[in-house]
Coordinates of C-alpha atoms in Angstrom, one line a residue:
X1456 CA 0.0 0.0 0.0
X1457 CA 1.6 3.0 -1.2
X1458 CA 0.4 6.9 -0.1
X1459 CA -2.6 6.0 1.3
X1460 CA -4.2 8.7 4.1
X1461 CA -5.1 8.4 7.6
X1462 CA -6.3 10.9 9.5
X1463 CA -4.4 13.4 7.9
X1464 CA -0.7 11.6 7.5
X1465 CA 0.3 10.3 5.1
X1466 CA 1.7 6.6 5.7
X1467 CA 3.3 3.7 2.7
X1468 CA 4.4 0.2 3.3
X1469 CA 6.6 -1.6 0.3
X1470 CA 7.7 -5.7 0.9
X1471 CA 9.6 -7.7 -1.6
X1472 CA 10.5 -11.2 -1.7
X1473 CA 13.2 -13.0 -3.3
X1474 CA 15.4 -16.1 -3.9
X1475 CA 17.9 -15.3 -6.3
X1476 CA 21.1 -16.8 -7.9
X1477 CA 24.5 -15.4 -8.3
X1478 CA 25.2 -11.5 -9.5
X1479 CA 28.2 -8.9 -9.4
X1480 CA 29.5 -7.5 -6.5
X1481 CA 28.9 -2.7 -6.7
X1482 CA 30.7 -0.8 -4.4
X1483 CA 29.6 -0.1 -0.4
X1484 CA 30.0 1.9 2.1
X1485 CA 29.3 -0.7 5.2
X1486 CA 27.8 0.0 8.4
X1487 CA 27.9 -1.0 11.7
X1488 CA 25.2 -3.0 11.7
X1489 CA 24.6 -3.7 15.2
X1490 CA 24.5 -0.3 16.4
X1491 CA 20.6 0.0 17.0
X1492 CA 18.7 3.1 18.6
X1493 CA 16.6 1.9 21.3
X1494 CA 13.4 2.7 18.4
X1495 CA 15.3 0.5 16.3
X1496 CA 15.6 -2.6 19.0
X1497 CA 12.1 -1.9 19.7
X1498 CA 11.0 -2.6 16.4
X1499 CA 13.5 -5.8 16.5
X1500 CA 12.2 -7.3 19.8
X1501 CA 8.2 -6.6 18.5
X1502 CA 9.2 -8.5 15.1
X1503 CA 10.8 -11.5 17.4
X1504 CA 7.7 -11.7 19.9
X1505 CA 5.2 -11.7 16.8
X1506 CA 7.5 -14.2 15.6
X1507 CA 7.6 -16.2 18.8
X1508 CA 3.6 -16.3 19.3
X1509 CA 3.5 -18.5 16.1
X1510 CA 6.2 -20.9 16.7
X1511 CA 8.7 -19.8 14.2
X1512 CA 12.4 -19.2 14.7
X1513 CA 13.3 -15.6 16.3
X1514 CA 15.5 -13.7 14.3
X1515 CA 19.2 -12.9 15.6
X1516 CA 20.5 -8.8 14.8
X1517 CA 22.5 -9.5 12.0
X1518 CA 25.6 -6.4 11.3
X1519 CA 25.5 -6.4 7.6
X1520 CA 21.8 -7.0 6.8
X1521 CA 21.5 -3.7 9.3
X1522 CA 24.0 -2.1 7.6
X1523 CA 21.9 -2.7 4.3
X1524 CA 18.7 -1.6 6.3
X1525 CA 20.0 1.3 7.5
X1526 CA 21.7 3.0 4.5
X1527 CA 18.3 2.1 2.6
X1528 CA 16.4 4.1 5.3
X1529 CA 18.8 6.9 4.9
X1530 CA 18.7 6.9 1.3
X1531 CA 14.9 7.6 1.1
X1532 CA 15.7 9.9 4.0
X1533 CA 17.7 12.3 1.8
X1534 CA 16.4 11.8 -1.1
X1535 CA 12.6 12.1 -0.6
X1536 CA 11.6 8.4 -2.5
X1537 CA 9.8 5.5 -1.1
X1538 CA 10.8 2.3 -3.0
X1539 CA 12.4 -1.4 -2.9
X1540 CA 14.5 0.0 -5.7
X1541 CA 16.9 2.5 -4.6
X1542 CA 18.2 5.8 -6.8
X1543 CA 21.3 4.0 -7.6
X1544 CA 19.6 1.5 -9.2
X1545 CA 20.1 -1.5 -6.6
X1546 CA 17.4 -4.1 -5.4
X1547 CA 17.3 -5.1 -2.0
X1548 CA 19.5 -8.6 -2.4
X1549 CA 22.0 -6.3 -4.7
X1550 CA 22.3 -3.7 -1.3
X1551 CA 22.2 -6.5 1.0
X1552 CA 25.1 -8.7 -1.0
X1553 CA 27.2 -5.1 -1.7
X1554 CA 26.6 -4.6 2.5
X1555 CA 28.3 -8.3 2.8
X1556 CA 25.5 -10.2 3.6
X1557 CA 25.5 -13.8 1.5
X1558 CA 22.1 -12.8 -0.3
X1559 CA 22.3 -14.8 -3.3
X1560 CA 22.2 -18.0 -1.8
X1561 CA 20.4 -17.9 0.7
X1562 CA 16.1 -16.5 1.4
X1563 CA 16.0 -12.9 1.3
X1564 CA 12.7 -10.1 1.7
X1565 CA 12.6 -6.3 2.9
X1566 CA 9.8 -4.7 4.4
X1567 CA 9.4 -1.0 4.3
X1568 CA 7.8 1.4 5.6
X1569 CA 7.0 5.4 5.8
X1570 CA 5.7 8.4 7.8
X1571 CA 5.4 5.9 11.0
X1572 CA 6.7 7.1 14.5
X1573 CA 6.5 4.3 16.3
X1574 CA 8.0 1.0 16.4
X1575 CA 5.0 -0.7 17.0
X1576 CA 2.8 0.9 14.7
X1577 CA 4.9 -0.1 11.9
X1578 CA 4.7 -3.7 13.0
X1579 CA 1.0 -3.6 12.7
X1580 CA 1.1 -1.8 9.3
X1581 CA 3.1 -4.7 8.3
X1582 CA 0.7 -7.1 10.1
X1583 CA -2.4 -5.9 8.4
X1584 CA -1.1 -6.0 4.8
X1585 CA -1.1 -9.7 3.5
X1586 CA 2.4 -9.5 1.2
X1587 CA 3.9 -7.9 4.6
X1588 CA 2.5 -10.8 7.1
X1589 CA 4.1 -13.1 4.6
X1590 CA 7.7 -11.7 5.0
X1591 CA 7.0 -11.7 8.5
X1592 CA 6.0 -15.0 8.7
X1593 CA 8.6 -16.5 6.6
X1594 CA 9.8 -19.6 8.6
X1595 CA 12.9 -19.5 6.6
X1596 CA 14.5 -16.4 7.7
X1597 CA 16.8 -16.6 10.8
X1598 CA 18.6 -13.0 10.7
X1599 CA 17.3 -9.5 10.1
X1600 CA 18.6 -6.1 10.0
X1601 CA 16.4 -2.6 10.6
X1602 CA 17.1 0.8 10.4
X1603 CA 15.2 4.3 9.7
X1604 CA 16.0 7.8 9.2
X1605 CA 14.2 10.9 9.5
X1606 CA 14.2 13.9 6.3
X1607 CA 12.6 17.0 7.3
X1608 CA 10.7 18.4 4.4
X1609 CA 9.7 14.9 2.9
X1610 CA 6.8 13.5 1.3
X1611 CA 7.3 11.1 4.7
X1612 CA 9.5 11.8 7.5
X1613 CA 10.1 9.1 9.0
X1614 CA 12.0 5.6 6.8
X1615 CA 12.1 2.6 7.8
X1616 CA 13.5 -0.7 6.6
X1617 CA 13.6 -4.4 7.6
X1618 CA 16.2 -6.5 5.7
X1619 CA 15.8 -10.4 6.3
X1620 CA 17.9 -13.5 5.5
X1621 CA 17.6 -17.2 5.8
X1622 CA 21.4 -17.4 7.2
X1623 CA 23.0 -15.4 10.7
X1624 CA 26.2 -14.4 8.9
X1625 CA 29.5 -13.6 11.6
X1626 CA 29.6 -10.3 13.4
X1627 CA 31.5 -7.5 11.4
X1628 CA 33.6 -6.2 13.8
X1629 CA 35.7 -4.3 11.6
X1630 CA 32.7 -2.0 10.1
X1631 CA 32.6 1.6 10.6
X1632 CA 28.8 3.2 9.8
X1633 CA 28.9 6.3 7.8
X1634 CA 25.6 8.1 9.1
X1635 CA 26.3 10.8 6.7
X1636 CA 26.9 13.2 9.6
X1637 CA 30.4 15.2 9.1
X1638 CA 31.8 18.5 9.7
X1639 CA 34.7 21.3 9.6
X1640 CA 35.8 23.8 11.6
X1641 CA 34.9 27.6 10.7
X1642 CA 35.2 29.9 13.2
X1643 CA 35.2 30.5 16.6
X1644 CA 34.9 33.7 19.1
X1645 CA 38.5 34.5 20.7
X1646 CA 39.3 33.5 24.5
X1647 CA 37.7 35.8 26.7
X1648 CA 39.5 37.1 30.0
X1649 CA 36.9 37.2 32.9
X1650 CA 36.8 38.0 36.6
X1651 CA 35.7 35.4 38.8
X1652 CA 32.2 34.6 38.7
X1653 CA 32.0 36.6 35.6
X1654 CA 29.7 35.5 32.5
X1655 CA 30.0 35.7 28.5
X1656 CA 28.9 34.1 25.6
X1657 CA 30.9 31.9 23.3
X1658 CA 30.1 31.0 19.7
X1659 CA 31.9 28.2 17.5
X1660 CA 30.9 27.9 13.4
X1661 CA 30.5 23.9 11.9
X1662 CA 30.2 23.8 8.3
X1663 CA 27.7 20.6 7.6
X1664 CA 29.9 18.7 5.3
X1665 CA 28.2 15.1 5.5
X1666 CA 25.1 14.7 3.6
X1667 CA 22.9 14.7 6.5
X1668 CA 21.1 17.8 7.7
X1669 CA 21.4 18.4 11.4
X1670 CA 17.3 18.9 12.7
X1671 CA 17.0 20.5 15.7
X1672 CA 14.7 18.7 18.4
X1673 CA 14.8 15.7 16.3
X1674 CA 16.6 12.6 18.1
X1675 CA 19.5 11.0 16.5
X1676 CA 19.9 14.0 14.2
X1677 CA 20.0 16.7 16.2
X1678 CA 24.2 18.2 16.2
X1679 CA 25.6 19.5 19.4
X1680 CA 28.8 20.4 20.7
X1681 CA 30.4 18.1 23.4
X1682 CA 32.9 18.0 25.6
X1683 CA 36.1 16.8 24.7
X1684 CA 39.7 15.8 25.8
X1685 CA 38.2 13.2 27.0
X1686 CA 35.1 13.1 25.4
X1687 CA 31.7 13.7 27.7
X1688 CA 33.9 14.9 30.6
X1689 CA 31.7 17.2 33.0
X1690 CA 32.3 20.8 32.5
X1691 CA 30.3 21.9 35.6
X1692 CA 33.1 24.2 36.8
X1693 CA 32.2 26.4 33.3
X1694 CA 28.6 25.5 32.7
X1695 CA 26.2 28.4 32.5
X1696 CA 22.8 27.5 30.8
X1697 CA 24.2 24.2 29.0
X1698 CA 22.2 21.3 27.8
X1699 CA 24.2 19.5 29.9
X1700 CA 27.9 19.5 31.9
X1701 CA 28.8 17.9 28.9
X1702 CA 26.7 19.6 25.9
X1703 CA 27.3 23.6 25.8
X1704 CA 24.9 23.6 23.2
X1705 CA 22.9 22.5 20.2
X1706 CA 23.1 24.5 16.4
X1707 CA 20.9 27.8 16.5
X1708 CA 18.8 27.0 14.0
X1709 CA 16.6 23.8 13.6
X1710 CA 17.9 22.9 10.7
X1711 CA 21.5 23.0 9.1
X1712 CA 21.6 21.6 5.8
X1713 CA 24.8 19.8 3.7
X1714 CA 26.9 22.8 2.8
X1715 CA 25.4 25.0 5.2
X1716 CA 27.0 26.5 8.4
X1717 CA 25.6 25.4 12.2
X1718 CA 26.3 27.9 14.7
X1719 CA 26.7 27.3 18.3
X1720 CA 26.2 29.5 21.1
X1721 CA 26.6 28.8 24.8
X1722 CA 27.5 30.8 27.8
X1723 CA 30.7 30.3 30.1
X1724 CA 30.9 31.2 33.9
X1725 CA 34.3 32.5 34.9
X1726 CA 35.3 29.6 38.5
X1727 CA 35.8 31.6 41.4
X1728 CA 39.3 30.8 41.6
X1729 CA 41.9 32.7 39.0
X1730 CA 43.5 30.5 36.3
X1731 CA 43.5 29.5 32.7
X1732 CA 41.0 27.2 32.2
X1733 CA 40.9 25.0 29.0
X1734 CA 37.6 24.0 26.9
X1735 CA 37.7 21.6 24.3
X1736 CA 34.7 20.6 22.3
X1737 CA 33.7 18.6 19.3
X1738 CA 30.5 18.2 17.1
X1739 CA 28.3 15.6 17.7
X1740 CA 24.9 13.8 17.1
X1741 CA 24.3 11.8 19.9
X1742 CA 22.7 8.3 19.6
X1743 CA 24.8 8.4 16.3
X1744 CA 28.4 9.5 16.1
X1745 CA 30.7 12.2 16.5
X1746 CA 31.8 14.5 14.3
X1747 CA 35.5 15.0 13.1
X1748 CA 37.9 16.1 16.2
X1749 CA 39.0 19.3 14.6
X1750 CA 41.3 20.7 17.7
X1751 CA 38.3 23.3 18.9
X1752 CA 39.8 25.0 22.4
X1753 CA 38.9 28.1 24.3
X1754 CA 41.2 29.0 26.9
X1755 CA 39.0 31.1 29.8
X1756 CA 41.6 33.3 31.5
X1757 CA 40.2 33.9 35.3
X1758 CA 41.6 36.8 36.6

């Protein structure tokens, strides 16, 4: 069922099912798989109890069929489509084979789905719809990956894919996950010189150069500056207003896109004691990754 209404949203679901033979290998940018968001693990653990209530096998997290699962998402994400076949011309097995998964020997489906929020009412999308049930019910599938991925501005919203396989392939240890989130140092305000107990406001300039927008208020996409050197230390000794001790602050504007600059305000309170107190801080988008160290330092000067 694709674009139908309900009560004013607009929601699509999309399955495919295949057994196919051997094909070439196209280039991949792998993931790592296993890294779920607690929505994400949701959505795995609803599948496996569904599963479960019907005596078939439950359905082990596997790295690479996430990996395929979650780059699909993200794909539709950015792109603003909704379809098995993706704008590079892949089908699922080719995205799931290029991801490392053994697709073309072994049972294979996707499920998708769009402009869902929750976990479980994508299950029961899937549930309802007779070619979904059917991949869901498949007793020969042992492993499945998930992912989904929010684009501002869509026909959508919210992604979401389910990858499955009739085989639980090894753990890909080795995988790094390009969310598409990256950045690059622009500017920053100079170090300020402050009595004790004294307050000012410091701003630092992230030019968005993965091809992810950073969407303010929206989890796992939302870009902050952290604490660094080491990373999530507490800063309470500076703190003024923060996120947290350890977030100074999220972009001013909800949304930065690819190309565009993020700035980041956040207010500093001079310690009581007189010193030189170092601040360093790094992008990132928590749930997710962060962002390229790029050496960002104030030095408060207490005196």
């Amino acid at each position: 069922m694709k674009g139908r209404n309900l009560r004013g949203y607009r929601f699509a679901l999309a399955t495919i099912l295949a057994i196919v033979g051997l094909l070439g290998f196209l280039p991949w940018s792998h993931a790592q798989g296993a890294t779920l968001d607690s929505t994400e693990l949701d959505l795995v653990s609803r599948v496996n109890d569904f599963r479960a209530a019907k005596g078939l096998p439950t359905l082990a997290v596997s790295d690479t069929l996430t990996s395929a699962a979650k780059w699909m998402s993200t794909d539709m994400s950015v792109n603003n489509y909704f379809a098995h076949t993706s704008l590079d011309g892949r089908t699922p097995v080719q995205r799931m084979n290029d991801a490392g998964y053994p697709a073309f020997s072994t049972w294979t489906g996707e499920d998708l789905a769009a402009g869902y929020t929750a976990s479980a009412d994508v299950l029961s999308g899937w549930i309802a719809s007779p070619a979904h049930y059917a991949v869901l019910t498949n007793p020969q599938y042992h492993a499945i990956g998930v992912g989904r991925s929010y684009g501002g501005g869509t026909a959508y919203g919210w992604y979401w894919s389910a990858d499955f396989g009739g085989v639980v392939d090894a753990p890909r240890t080795t995988a790094v996950f390009d969310a598409g989130y990256h950045s690059r140092w622009t500017a920053q305000s100079p170090d300020p010189t402050l009595a004790p107990g004294q307050e000012t406001t410091l701003v630092v300039a992230l030019l968005n150069t993965g091809y992810r927008g950073w969407y303010q208020g929206v989890p796992n996409q939302q870009a902050d500056l952290g604490t660094a050197a080491p990373l999530d230390v507490s800063r309470s000794d500076l703190a003024d207003g923060w996120l947290s001790p350890s977030r100074p602050a999220s972009a001013t504007t909800t949304y930065v896109g690819p190309g565009q600059v993020g700035w980041f305000s956040f207010a500093v309170r001079a310690p009581s004691v007189p010193g030189d107190y170092a601040l360093s801080l790094r992008g990132v988008v928590d749930g997710i990754t962060w962002l390229e160290d790029q050496g960002i330092q104030f030095t408060i000067h207490v005196r």
